[in-house]
Amino acid sequence: IASYIKAGNLEDLTDLYASEGWDKVFPAGLIKTLTIGGKIYGVPVNIHRANVLWWNPAAAKKAGITAAPKTLAELFADLEKFKKSGIDGIALAGNGDWAIAHLFDYTLLASMGPDKFNGLWDGTTSWSGPEVKAAIANFKKILSYGNSDKSLDWPTAGKLVTSGKAGFFIMGDWASAQWQSDGLKLGTDYTFAAAPGTVGIYQWLSDSFTLPVGAKHKEAALAWLKVCGSLAGQDTFNPLKGSIAVRTDSDPTKYDAYLQSAMADWKKDTLVGSTVHGVNMNNGFMAAYNTVVGKYYNGGAKDDAGFAKELAAAFTANPNA
């Protein structure tokens, strides 16, 4: 939300944090991402995990896969096993670019690790360096195991996995909520693990609500924000959304097995932001990032080096400062 804060579009919510006690139950690191100039501008309702690997247990068993891949090398070996079993190794969602950019963002992280990945956003890791080159090669290889239809949205791509027509799906944990609303059962129709190469890393994002400057119904908006930050509000909303509560006093018994595992990982894993979902960079870069990755996926980039150059140009044209 930094772009909106800098444009003067949002009200300061620091006093609301104090009156509601959120400064004591929201993680300090998350509050920091919503703070500019010592003022807090958003109320986070949840934490999503971006780097989740999903698969169909029956399809994996048929392919001879008995455990979740933990490394990129293991991922590629399993993608080949799915291919030999007669299905696509991975489900790809090209509609709208963001889901493919989500996959690329994961691949960057898995290929270079959290320190080099974070360096992409502060300029200490070069877009023309060997780390990005290796990540693009891995991304290209992952794409080669995907479905040929490039027009799928993410729910449709996800159904390829739950129906046994594709092997893996790398998508945020909102996928689980979608599948449960479709009547599928966690552990039977689909299961999960941290995406390969990112075990011990939690790539996160958060949905937040704000108070616009000049809101016509300010008191009603403030009442809504209080619900968003409340324990009852978060423990009612998040089990349905497929996310975990921001509040550290949340009740784990209200959440399913996946979300309980996410709660545990959030407390112990290395935390890294999701670029596609607005944590690492501004809105201008986010839009350009999605477009450039989508162009590459659809064959518009001339070559891998050209892809890297377009990513670098997007970063240069949209600085955070």
Short mmCIF file of N, CA and C in Angstrom, two decimals, residues 132-297:
data_model
loop_
_atom_site.label_atom_id
_atom_site.label_comp_id
_atom_site.label_asym_id
_atom_site.label_seq_id
_atom_site.Cartn_x
_atom_site.Cartn_y
_atom_site.Cartn_z
N VAL A 132 19.96 -14.93 -11.58
CA VAL A 132 18.73 -14.77 -12.37
C VAL A 132 18.78 -15.66 -13.60
N LYS A 133 19.94 -15.77 -14.20
CA LYS A 133 20.10 -16.64 -15.37
C LYS A 133 19.73 -18.08 -15.02
N ALA A 134 20.22 -18.56 -13.88
CA ALA A 134 19.92 -19.93 -13.44
C ALA A 134 18.43 -20.08 -13.13
N ALA A 135 17.83 -19.06 -12.52
CA ALA A 135 16.40 -19.12 -12.20
C ALA A 135 15.55 -19.18 -13.46
N ILE A 136 15.91 -18.40 -14.46
CA ILE A 136 15.16 -18.42 -15.72
C ILE A 136 15.27 -19.79 -16.38
N ALA A 137 16.44 -20.40 -16.31
CA ALA A 137 16.61 -21.74 -16.87
C ALA A 137 15.72 -22.74 -16.14
N ASN A 138 15.64 -22.63 -14.83
CA ASN A 138 14.76 -23.51 -14.05
C ASN A 138 13.29 -23.27 -14.39
N PHE A 139 12.93 -22.01 -14.52
CA PHE A 139 11.55 -21.65 -14.87
C PHE A 139 11.18 -22.24 -16.23
N LYS A 140 12.06 -22.10 -17.18
CA LYS A 140 11.83 -22.63 -18.53
C LYS A 140 11.63 -24.14 -18.48
N LYS A 141 12.41 -24.81 -17.66
CA LYS A 141 12.30 -26.26 -17.54
C LYS A 141 10.98 -26.65 -16.88
N ILE A 142 10.59 -25.93 -15.84
CA ILE A 142 9.30 -26.19 -15.19
C ILE A 142 8.16 -26.03 -16.19
N LEU A 143 8.19 -24.95 -16.96
CA LEU A 143 7.13 -24.69 -17.94
C LEU A 143 7.02 -25.81 -18.96
N SER A 144 8.13 -26.45 -19.28
CA SER A 144 8.12 -27.50 -20.31
C SER A 144 7.30 -28.71 -19.90
N TYR A 145 7.01 -28.84 -18.62
CA TYR A 145 6.21 -29.97 -18.13
C TYR A 145 4.73 -29.61 -17.95
N GLY A 146 4.34 -28.39 -18.34
CA GLY A 146 2.99 -27.93 -18.08
C GLY A 146 2.01 -28.20 -19.20
N ASN A 147 0.75 -27.88 -18.93
CA ASN A 147 -0.33 -28.03 -19.90
C ASN A 147 -0.13 -27.08 -21.07
N SER A 148 -0.59 -27.49 -22.25
CA SER A 148 -0.38 -26.69 -23.46
C SER A 148 -1.35 -25.52 -23.57
N ASP A 149 -2.51 -25.62 -22.93
CA ASP A 149 -3.50 -24.53 -22.97
C ASP A 149 -3.03 -23.40 -22.06
N LYS A 150 -2.68 -22.28 -22.65
CA LYS A 150 -2.14 -21.16 -21.87
C LYS A 150 -3.20 -20.17 -21.41
N SER A 151 -4.46 -20.49 -21.62
CA SER A 151 -5.53 -19.55 -21.31
C SER A 151 -6.21 -19.82 -19.98
N LEU A 152 -5.75 -20.82 -19.23
CA LEU A 152 -6.45 -21.22 -18.01
C LEU A 152 -6.27 -20.21 -16.88
N ASP A 153 -7.36 -19.97 -16.13
CA ASP A 153 -7.23 -19.21 -14.90
C ASP A 153 -6.80 -20.18 -13.80
N TRP A 154 -6.46 -19.65 -12.63
CA TRP A 154 -5.90 -20.55 -11.63
C TRP A 154 -6.88 -21.59 -11.10
N PRO A 155 -8.18 -21.27 -10.90
CA PRO A 155 -9.07 -22.33 -10.43
C PRO A 155 -9.19 -23.49 -11.44
N THR A 156 -9.21 -23.15 -12.73
CA THR A 156 -9.31 -24.19 -13.76
C THR A 156 -8.03 -25.02 -13.80
N ALA A 157 -6.89 -24.36 -13.70
CA ALA A 157 -5.62 -25.07 -13.67
C ALA A 157 -5.55 -25.98 -12.44
N GLY A 158 -6.04 -25.49 -11.31
CA GLY A 158 -6.03 -26.29 -10.10
C GLY A 158 -6.86 -27.56 -10.23
N LYS A 159 -7.94 -27.47 -10.97
CA LYS A 159 -8.79 -28.65 -11.17
C LYS A 159 -8.09 -29.74 -11.97
N LEU A 160 -7.10 -29.36 -12.78
CA LEU A 160 -6.31 -30.38 -13.47
C LEU A 160 -5.61 -31.28 -12.47
N VAL A 161 -5.18 -30.69 -11.36
CA VAL A 161 -4.49 -31.46 -10.33
C VAL A 161 -5.47 -32.29 -9.51
N THR A 162 -6.52 -31.67 -9.02
CA THR A 162 -7.46 -32.40 -8.16
C THR A 162 -8.19 -33.50 -8.92
N SER A 163 -8.28 -33.38 -10.25
CA SER A 163 -8.93 -34.42 -11.06
C SER A 163 -7.95 -35.46 -11.57
N GLY A 164 -6.67 -35.29 -11.24
CA GLY A 164 -5.66 -36.26 -11.65
C GLY A 164 -5.15 -36.10 -13.07
N LYS A 165 -5.40 -34.93 -13.68
CA LYS A 165 -4.95 -34.69 -15.05
C LYS A 165 -3.61 -33.96 -15.12
N ALA A 166 -3.13 -33.50 -13.99
CA ALA A 166 -1.81 -32.88 -13.89
C ALA A 166 -1.23 -33.23 -12.53
N GLY A 167 0.09 -33.17 -12.42
CA GLY A 167 0.74 -33.61 -11.20
C GLY A 167 0.76 -32.59 -10.09
N PHE A 168 1.58 -31.57 -10.23
CA PHE A 168 1.76 -30.56 -9.19
C PHE A 168 1.10 -29.24 -9.55
N PHE A 169 0.90 -28.42 -8.53
CA PHE A 169 0.40 -27.05 -8.69
C PHE A 169 1.10 -26.21 -7.64
N ILE A 170 1.75 -25.15 -8.05
CA ILE A 170 2.38 -24.23 -7.11
C ILE A 170 1.53 -22.97 -7.06
N MET A 171 0.85 -22.81 -5.94
CA MET A 171 -0.13 -21.73 -5.78
C MET A 171 -0.27 -21.41 -4.31
N GLY A 172 -0.77 -20.23 -4.01
CA GLY A 172 -0.99 -19.83 -2.63
C GLY A 172 -2.05 -20.68 -1.95
N ASP A 173 -2.13 -20.54 -0.63
CA ASP A 173 -3.00 -21.43 0.13
C ASP A 173 -4.49 -21.13 0.02
N TRP A 174 -4.84 -20.07 -0.73
CA TRP A 174 -6.25 -19.86 -1.06
C TRP A 174 -6.79 -20.98 -1.93
N ALA A 175 -5.89 -21.73 -2.58
CA ALA A 175 -6.32 -22.87 -3.39
C ALA A 175 -7.04 -23.90 -2.54
N SER A 176 -6.55 -24.13 -1.33
CA SER A 176 -7.18 -25.11 -0.45
C SER A 176 -8.60 -24.70 -0.09
N ALA A 177 -8.80 -23.41 0.19
CA ALA A 177 -10.15 -22.93 0.50
C ALA A 177 -11.08 -23.12 -0.69
N GLN A 178 -10.57 -22.86 -1.89
CA GLN A 178 -11.37 -23.06 -3.10
C GLN A 178 -11.79 -24.51 -3.24
N TRP A 179 -10.85 -25.41 -3.07
CA TRP A 179 -11.15 -26.83 -3.24
C TRP A 179 -12.11 -27.34 -2.17
N GLN A 180 -11.95 -26.85 -0.95
CA GLN A 180 -12.88 -27.28 0.09
C GLN A 180 -14.29 -26.77 -0.18
N SER A 181 -14.39 -25.57 -0.74
CA SER A 181 -15.72 -25.05 -1.10
C SER A 181 -16.32 -25.86 -2.25
N ASP A 182 -15.46 -26.53 -3.02
CA ASP A 182 -15.93 -27.40 -4.10
C ASP A 182 -16.28 -28.80 -3.59
N GLY A 183 -16.09 -29.03 -2.29
CA GLY A 183 -16.44 -30.32 -1.70
C GLY A 183 -15.29 -31.31 -1.62
N LEU A 184 -14.08 -30.89 -1.94
CA LEU A 184 -12.93 -31.79 -1.88
C LEU A 184 -12.37 -31.85 -0.46
N LYS A 185 -11.67 -32.96 -0.17
CA LYS A 185 -11.16 -33.18 1.18
C LYS A 185 -9.64 -33.12 1.22
N LEU A 186 -9.13 -32.28 2.11
CA LEU A 186 -7.70 -32.18 2.35
C LEU A 186 -7.19 -33.52 2.86
N GLY A 187 -6.10 -34.00 2.27
CA GLY A 187 -5.51 -35.26 2.68
C GLY A 187 -5.99 -36.44 1.87
N THR A 188 -7.14 -36.29 1.20
CA THR A 188 -7.69 -37.36 0.37
C THR A 188 -7.66 -36.97 -1.10
N ASP A 189 -8.29 -35.86 -1.42
CA ASP A 189 -8.35 -35.40 -2.81
C ASP A 189 -7.12 -34.57 -3.19
N TYR A 190 -6.49 -33.99 -2.22
CA TYR A 190 -5.27 -33.21 -2.46
C TYR A 190 -4.48 -33.10 -1.17
N THR A 191 -3.19 -32.84 -1.32
CA THR A 191 -2.34 -32.65 -0.15
C THR A 191 -1.29 -31.59 -0.46
N PHE A 192 -0.36 -31.35 0.44
CA PHE A 192 0.49 -30.16 0.34
C PHE A 192 1.87 -30.37 0.95
N ALA A 193 2.76 -29.47 0.60
CA ALA A 193 4.07 -29.35 1.24
C ALA A 193 4.63 -27.98 0.87
N ALA A 194 5.67 -27.55 1.57
CA ALA A 194 6.38 -26.35 1.14
C ALA A 194 6.96 -26.63 -0.24
N ALA A 195 6.88 -25.66 -1.13
CA ALA A 195 7.34 -25.86 -2.50
C ALA A 195 8.84 -26.19 -2.52
N PRO A 196 9.26 -27.06 -3.43
CA PRO A 196 10.66 -27.51 -3.47
C PRO A 196 11.65 -26.36 -3.57
N GLY A 197 12.72 -26.47 -2.81
CA GLY A 197 13.73 -25.41 -2.80
C GLY A 197 13.42 -24.31 -1.81
N THR A 198 12.23 -24.37 -1.19
CA THR A 198 11.85 -23.33 -0.23
C THR A 198 11.41 -23.93 1.11
N VAL A 199 11.83 -25.14 1.39
CA VAL A 199 11.53 -25.73 2.69
C VAL A 199 12.22 -24.88 3.76
N GLY A 200 11.47 -24.48 4.78
CA GLY A 200 12.02 -23.60 5.81
C GLY A 200 11.91 -22.13 5.48
N ILE A 201 11.24 -21.82 4.37
CA ILE A 201 11.00 -20.43 3.96
C ILE A 201 9.50 -20.23 3.84
N TYR A 202 9.01 -19.14 4.35
CA TYR A 202 7.58 -18.81 4.27
C TYR A 202 7.45 -17.55 3.42
N GLN A 203 7.02 -17.73 2.16
CA GLN A 203 6.81 -16.57 1.29
C GLN A 203 5.39 -16.08 1.52
N TRP A 204 5.28 -14.90 2.08
CA TRP A 204 4.00 -14.45 2.62
C TRP A 204 3.42 -13.25 1.87
N LEU A 205 2.13 -13.07 2.10
CA LEU A 205 1.41 -11.87 1.67
C LEU A 205 0.26 -11.66 2.64
N SER A 206 -0.30 -10.48 2.65
CA SER A 206 -1.38 -10.17 3.58
C SER A 206 -2.40 -9.26 2.93
N ASP A 207 -3.66 -9.58 3.15
CA ASP A 207 -4.75 -8.69 2.72
C ASP A 207 -5.00 -7.67 3.83
N SER A 208 -5.02 -6.41 3.46
CA SER A 208 -5.21 -5.35 4.45
C SER A 208 -6.31 -4.39 4.03
N PHE A 209 -6.97 -3.82 5.03
CA PHE A 209 -7.97 -2.78 4.78
C PHE A 209 -7.44 -1.45 5.29
N THR A 210 -7.87 -0.38 4.64
CA THR A 210 -7.38 0.96 4.97
C THR A 210 -8.56 1.92 5.14
N LEU A 211 -8.24 3.13 5.56
CA LEU A 211 -9.24 4.19 5.66
C LEU A 211 -8.87 5.30 4.68
N PRO A 212 -9.62 5.45 3.59
CA PRO A 212 -9.31 6.49 2.61
C PRO A 212 -9.51 7.89 3.19
N VAL A 213 -8.69 8.80 2.76
CA VAL A 213 -8.88 10.21 3.12
C VAL A 213 -10.20 10.69 2.54
N GLY A 214 -11.01 11.35 3.38
CA GLY A 214 -12.28 11.88 2.90
C GLY A 214 -13.39 10.86 2.80
N ALA A 215 -13.25 9.73 3.51
CA ALA A 215 -14.30 8.71 3.47
C ALA A 215 -15.64 9.30 3.90
N LYS A 216 -16.69 9.03 3.13
CA LYS A 216 -18.01 9.61 3.41
C LYS A 216 -18.63 9.06 4.69
N HIS A 217 -18.32 7.82 5.00
CA HIS A 217 -18.91 7.18 6.18
C HIS A 217 -17.76 6.70 7.08
N LYS A 218 -17.03 7.64 7.60
CA LYS A 218 -15.82 7.34 8.35
C LYS A 218 -16.07 6.47 9.57
N GLU A 219 -17.12 6.76 10.33
CA GLU A 219 -17.38 5.99 11.55
C GLU A 219 -17.71 4.54 11.22
N ALA A 220 -18.47 4.33 10.15
CA ALA A 220 -18.79 2.96 9.72
C ALA A 220 -17.52 2.25 9.26
N ALA A 221 -16.66 2.98 8.55
CA ALA A 221 -15.40 2.39 8.09
C ALA A 221 -14.52 2.00 9.27
N LEU A 222 -14.46 2.85 10.29
CA LEU A 222 -13.67 2.54 11.47
C LEU A 222 -14.24 1.32 12.20
N ALA A 223 -15.56 1.22 12.24
CA ALA A 223 -16.20 0.05 12.87
C ALA A 223 -15.81 -1.22 12.13
N TRP A 224 -15.77 -1.14 10.80
CA TRP A 224 -15.37 -2.29 9.98
C TRP A 224 -13.92 -2.67 10.25
N LEU A 225 -13.05 -1.68 10.34
CA LEU A 225 -11.64 -1.95 10.61
C LEU A 225 -11.45 -2.62 11.96
N LYS A 226 -12.27 -2.22 12.94
CA LYS A 226 -12.19 -2.85 14.27
C LYS A 226 -12.55 -4.33 14.20
N VAL A 227 -13.56 -4.65 13.38
CA VAL A 227 -13.93 -6.06 13.20
C VAL A 227 -12.79 -6.81 12.51
N CYS A 228 -12.19 -6.19 11.49
CA CYS A 228 -11.11 -6.83 10.75
C CYS A 228 -9.93 -7.19 11.64
N GLY A 229 -9.65 -6.35 12.62
CA GLY A 229 -8.51 -6.60 13.49
C GLY A 229 -8.84 -7.39 14.73
N SER A 230 -10.12 -7.67 14.95
CA SER A 230 -10.53 -8.35 16.19
C SER A 230 -10.23 -9.84 16.14
N LEU A 231 -10.13 -10.44 17.31
CA LEU A 231 -9.89 -11.88 17.39
C LEU A 231 -11.05 -12.65 16.78
N ALA A 232 -12.28 -12.28 17.12
CA ALA A 232 -13.45 -12.97 16.58
C ALA A 232 -13.52 -12.82 15.07
N GLY A 233 -13.23 -11.62 14.59
CA GLY A 233 -13.28 -11.39 13.15
C GLY A 233 -12.26 -12.23 12.40
N GLN A 234 -11.04 -12.27 12.89
CA GLN A 234 -9.99 -13.01 12.19
C GLN A 234 -10.16 -14.51 12.29
N ASP A 235 -10.63 -15.00 13.44
CA ASP A 235 -10.82 -16.44 13.59
C ASP A 235 -12.10 -16.94 12.94
N THR A 236 -12.95 -16.04 12.50
CA THR A 236 -14.13 -16.42 11.71
C THR A 236 -13.81 -16.37 10.22
N PHE A 237 -13.12 -15.33 9.81
CA PHE A 237 -12.82 -15.10 8.39
C PHE A 237 -11.78 -16.06 7.82
N ASN A 238 -10.68 -16.23 8.52
CA ASN A 238 -9.53 -16.91 7.93
C ASN A 238 -9.70 -18.40 7.66
N PRO A 239 -10.37 -19.18 8.52
CA PRO A 239 -10.57 -20.58 8.17
C PRO A 239 -11.34 -20.76 6.86
N LEU A 240 -12.19 -19.79 6.53
CA LEU A 240 -12.96 -19.85 5.28
C LEU A 240 -12.14 -19.33 4.10
N LYS A 241 -11.27 -18.38 4.35
CA LYS A 241 -10.46 -17.76 3.30
C LYS A 241 -9.28 -18.64 2.89
N GLY A 242 -8.88 -19.56 3.79
CA GLY A 242 -7.71 -20.36 3.51
C GLY A 242 -6.43 -19.66 3.90
N SER A 243 -6.48 -18.88 4.97
CA SER A 243 -5.33 -18.12 5.44
C SER A 243 -5.27 -18.21 6.95
N ILE A 244 -4.18 -17.74 7.53
CA ILE A 244 -4.07 -17.74 8.98
C ILE A 244 -4.25 -16.32 9.50
N ALA A 245 -4.60 -16.22 10.77
CA ALA A 245 -4.81 -14.92 11.38
C ALA A 245 -3.49 -14.18 11.57
N VAL A 246 -3.56 -12.87 11.52
CA VAL A 246 -2.41 -12.04 11.86
C VAL A 246 -2.17 -12.08 13.37
N ARG A 247 -3.23 -12.10 14.12
CA ARG A 247 -3.15 -12.02 15.58
C ARG A 247 -2.40 -13.21 16.16
N THR A 248 -1.52 -12.93 17.10
CA THR A 248 -0.74 -13.99 17.72
C THR A 248 -1.53 -14.77 18.77
N ASP A 249 -2.72 -14.27 19.14
CA ASP A 249 -3.56 -14.98 20.12
C ASP A 249 -4.68 -15.75 19.45
N SER A 250 -4.54 -16.03 18.16
CA SER A 250 -5.55 -16.78 17.42
C SER A 250 -5.68 -18.20 17.97
N ASP A 251 -6.86 -18.80 17.82
CA ASP A 251 -7.14 -20.15 18.33
C ASP A 251 -6.89 -21.18 17.23
N PRO A 252 -5.81 -21.97 17.30
CA PRO A 252 -5.48 -22.93 16.25
C PRO A 252 -6.55 -24.01 16.03
N THR A 253 -7.34 -24.30 17.05
CA THR A 253 -8.34 -25.36 16.91
C THR A 253 -9.45 -25.01 15.92
N LYS A 254 -9.53 -23.75 15.55
CA LYS A 254 -10.55 -23.33 14.58
C LYS A 254 -10.09 -23.54 13.13
N TYR A 255 -8.86 -24.01 12.96
CA TYR A 255 -8.24 -24.11 11.63
C TYR A 255 -7.96 -25.57 11.27
N ASP A 256 -7.93 -25.86 9.96
CA ASP A 256 -7.71 -27.23 9.51
C ASP A 256 -6.22 -27.60 9.59
N ALA A 257 -5.91 -28.84 9.20
CA ALA A 257 -4.54 -29.35 9.35
C ALA A 257 -3.54 -28.54 8.55
N TYR A 258 -3.91 -28.14 7.33
CA TYR A 258 -2.97 -27.33 6.55
C TYR A 258 -2.71 -26.00 7.26
N LEU A 259 -3.76 -25.31 7.66
CA LEU A 259 -3.60 -23.99 8.26
C LEU A 259 -2.86 -24.06 9.60
N GLN A 260 -3.06 -25.14 10.34
CA GLN A 260 -2.30 -25.32 11.58
C GLN A 260 -0.81 -25.48 11.28
N SER A 261 -0.50 -26.18 10.18
CA SER A 261 0.91 -26.32 9.80
C SER A 261 1.47 -24.98 9.35
N ALA A 262 0.64 -24.18 8.68
CA ALA A 262 1.08 -22.85 8.25
C ALA A 262 1.35 -21.96 9.47
N MET A 263 0.49 -22.06 10.49
CA MET A 263 0.71 -21.30 11.72
C MET A 263 2.05 -21.65 12.34
N ALA A 264 2.36 -22.94 12.38
CA ALA A 264 3.62 -23.38 12.98
C ALA A 264 4.81 -22.90 12.16
N ASP A 265 4.70 -22.99 10.83
CA ASP A 265 5.80 -22.57 9.96
C ASP A 265 6.02 -21.06 10.02
N TRP A 266 4.92 -20.30 10.12
CA TRP A 266 5.03 -18.84 10.20
C TRP A 266 5.88 -18.42 11.40
N LYS A 267 5.81 -19.18 12.47
CA LYS A 267 6.54 -18.84 13.69
C LYS A 267 8.02 -19.19 13.61
N LYS A 268 8.39 -20.18 12.78
CA LYS A 268 9.77 -20.66 12.79
C LYS A 268 10.54 -20.48 11.49
N ASP A 269 9.84 -20.33 10.36
CA ASP A 269 10.51 -20.25 9.07
C ASP A 269 11.11 -18.88 8.80
N THR A 270 12.00 -18.82 7.83
CA THR A 270 12.51 -17.55 7.32
C THR A 270 11.40 -16.88 6.52
N LEU A 271 11.07 -15.64 6.85
CA LEU A 271 9.96 -14.95 6.20
C LEU A 271 10.46 -14.12 5.02
N VAL A 272 9.83 -14.33 3.86
CA VAL A 272 10.18 -13.62 2.64
C VAL A 272 8.89 -13.15 1.98
N GLY A 273 8.86 -11.93 1.50
CA GLY A 273 7.65 -11.39 0.91
C GLY A 273 7.38 -11.89 -0.50
N SER A 274 6.12 -11.84 -0.90
CA SER A 274 5.71 -12.18 -2.26
C SER A 274 5.72 -10.92 -3.12
N THR A 275 6.44 -10.98 -4.21
CA THR A 275 6.53 -9.83 -5.11
C THR A 275 5.22 -9.62 -5.86
N VAL A 276 4.67 -10.69 -6.38
CA VAL A 276 3.45 -10.62 -7.19
C VAL A 276 2.29 -10.05 -6.40
N HIS A 277 2.30 -10.28 -5.10
CA HIS A 277 1.18 -9.87 -4.26
C HIS A 277 1.49 -8.62 -3.44
N GLY A 278 2.50 -7.86 -3.87
CA GLY A 278 2.67 -6.51 -3.38
C GLY A 278 3.52 -6.28 -2.16
N VAL A 279 4.23 -7.29 -1.68
CA VAL A 279 5.02 -7.09 -0.46
C VAL A 279 6.36 -6.41 -0.76
N ASN A 280 7.03 -6.84 -1.83
CA ASN A 280 8.41 -6.41 -2.05
C ASN A 280 8.57 -5.11 -2.83
N MET A 281 7.63 -4.84 -3.73
CA MET A 281 7.79 -3.70 -4.63
C MET A 281 6.48 -2.93 -4.77
N ASN A 282 6.55 -1.82 -5.48
CA ASN A 282 5.39 -0.95 -5.65
C ASN A 282 4.44 -1.45 -6.74
N ASN A 283 3.30 -0.80 -6.86
CA ASN A 283 2.29 -1.24 -7.82
C ASN A 283 2.77 -1.16 -9.27
N GLY A 284 3.57 -0.14 -9.58
CA GLY A 284 4.07 0.00 -10.94
C GLY A 284 4.95 -1.17 -11.34
N PHE A 285 5.86 -1.56 -10.45
CA PHE A 285 6.71 -2.70 -10.76
C PHE A 285 5.89 -3.98 -10.82
N MET A 286 4.97 -4.14 -9.89
CA MET A 286 4.16 -5.35 -9.84
C MET A 286 3.43 -5.57 -11.17
N ALA A 287 2.86 -4.52 -11.72
CA ALA A 287 2.15 -4.62 -13.00
C ALA A 287 3.12 -4.96 -14.13
N ALA A 288 4.28 -4.30 -14.13
CA ALA A 288 5.27 -4.56 -15.17
C ALA A 288 5.83 -5.97 -15.07
N TYR A 289 6.07 -6.42 -13.86
CA TYR A 289 6.59 -7.77 -13.59
C TYR A 289 5.65 -8.82 -14.16
N ASN A 290 4.38 -8.69 -13.85
CA ASN A 290 3.39 -9.63 -14.36
C ASN A 290 3.37 -9.65 -15.88
N THR A 291 3.42 -8.46 -16.48
CA THR A 291 3.37 -8.35 -17.94
C THR A 291 4.59 -8.99 -18.59
N VAL A 292 5.77 -8.72 -18.05
CA VAL A 292 7.00 -9.26 -18.62
C VAL A 292 7.05 -10.78 -18.51
N VAL A 293 6.66 -11.31 -17.36
CA VAL A 293 6.65 -12.77 -17.19
C VAL A 293 5.60 -13.41 -18.09
N GLY A 294 4.42 -12.79 -18.18
CA GLY A 294 3.38 -13.30 -19.06
C GLY A 294 3.82 -13.30 -20.50
N LYS A 295 4.54 -12.28 -20.90
CA LYS A 295 5.06 -12.19 -22.27
C LYS A 295 6.02 -13.34 -22.55
N TYR A 296 6.89 -13.62 -21.60
CA TYR A 296 7.84 -14.72 -21.75
C TYR A 296 7.10 -16.05 -21.87
N TYR A 297 6.14 -16.26 -21.00
CA TYR A 297 5.37 -17.50 -21.00
C TYR A 297 4.65 -17.72 -22.33
#
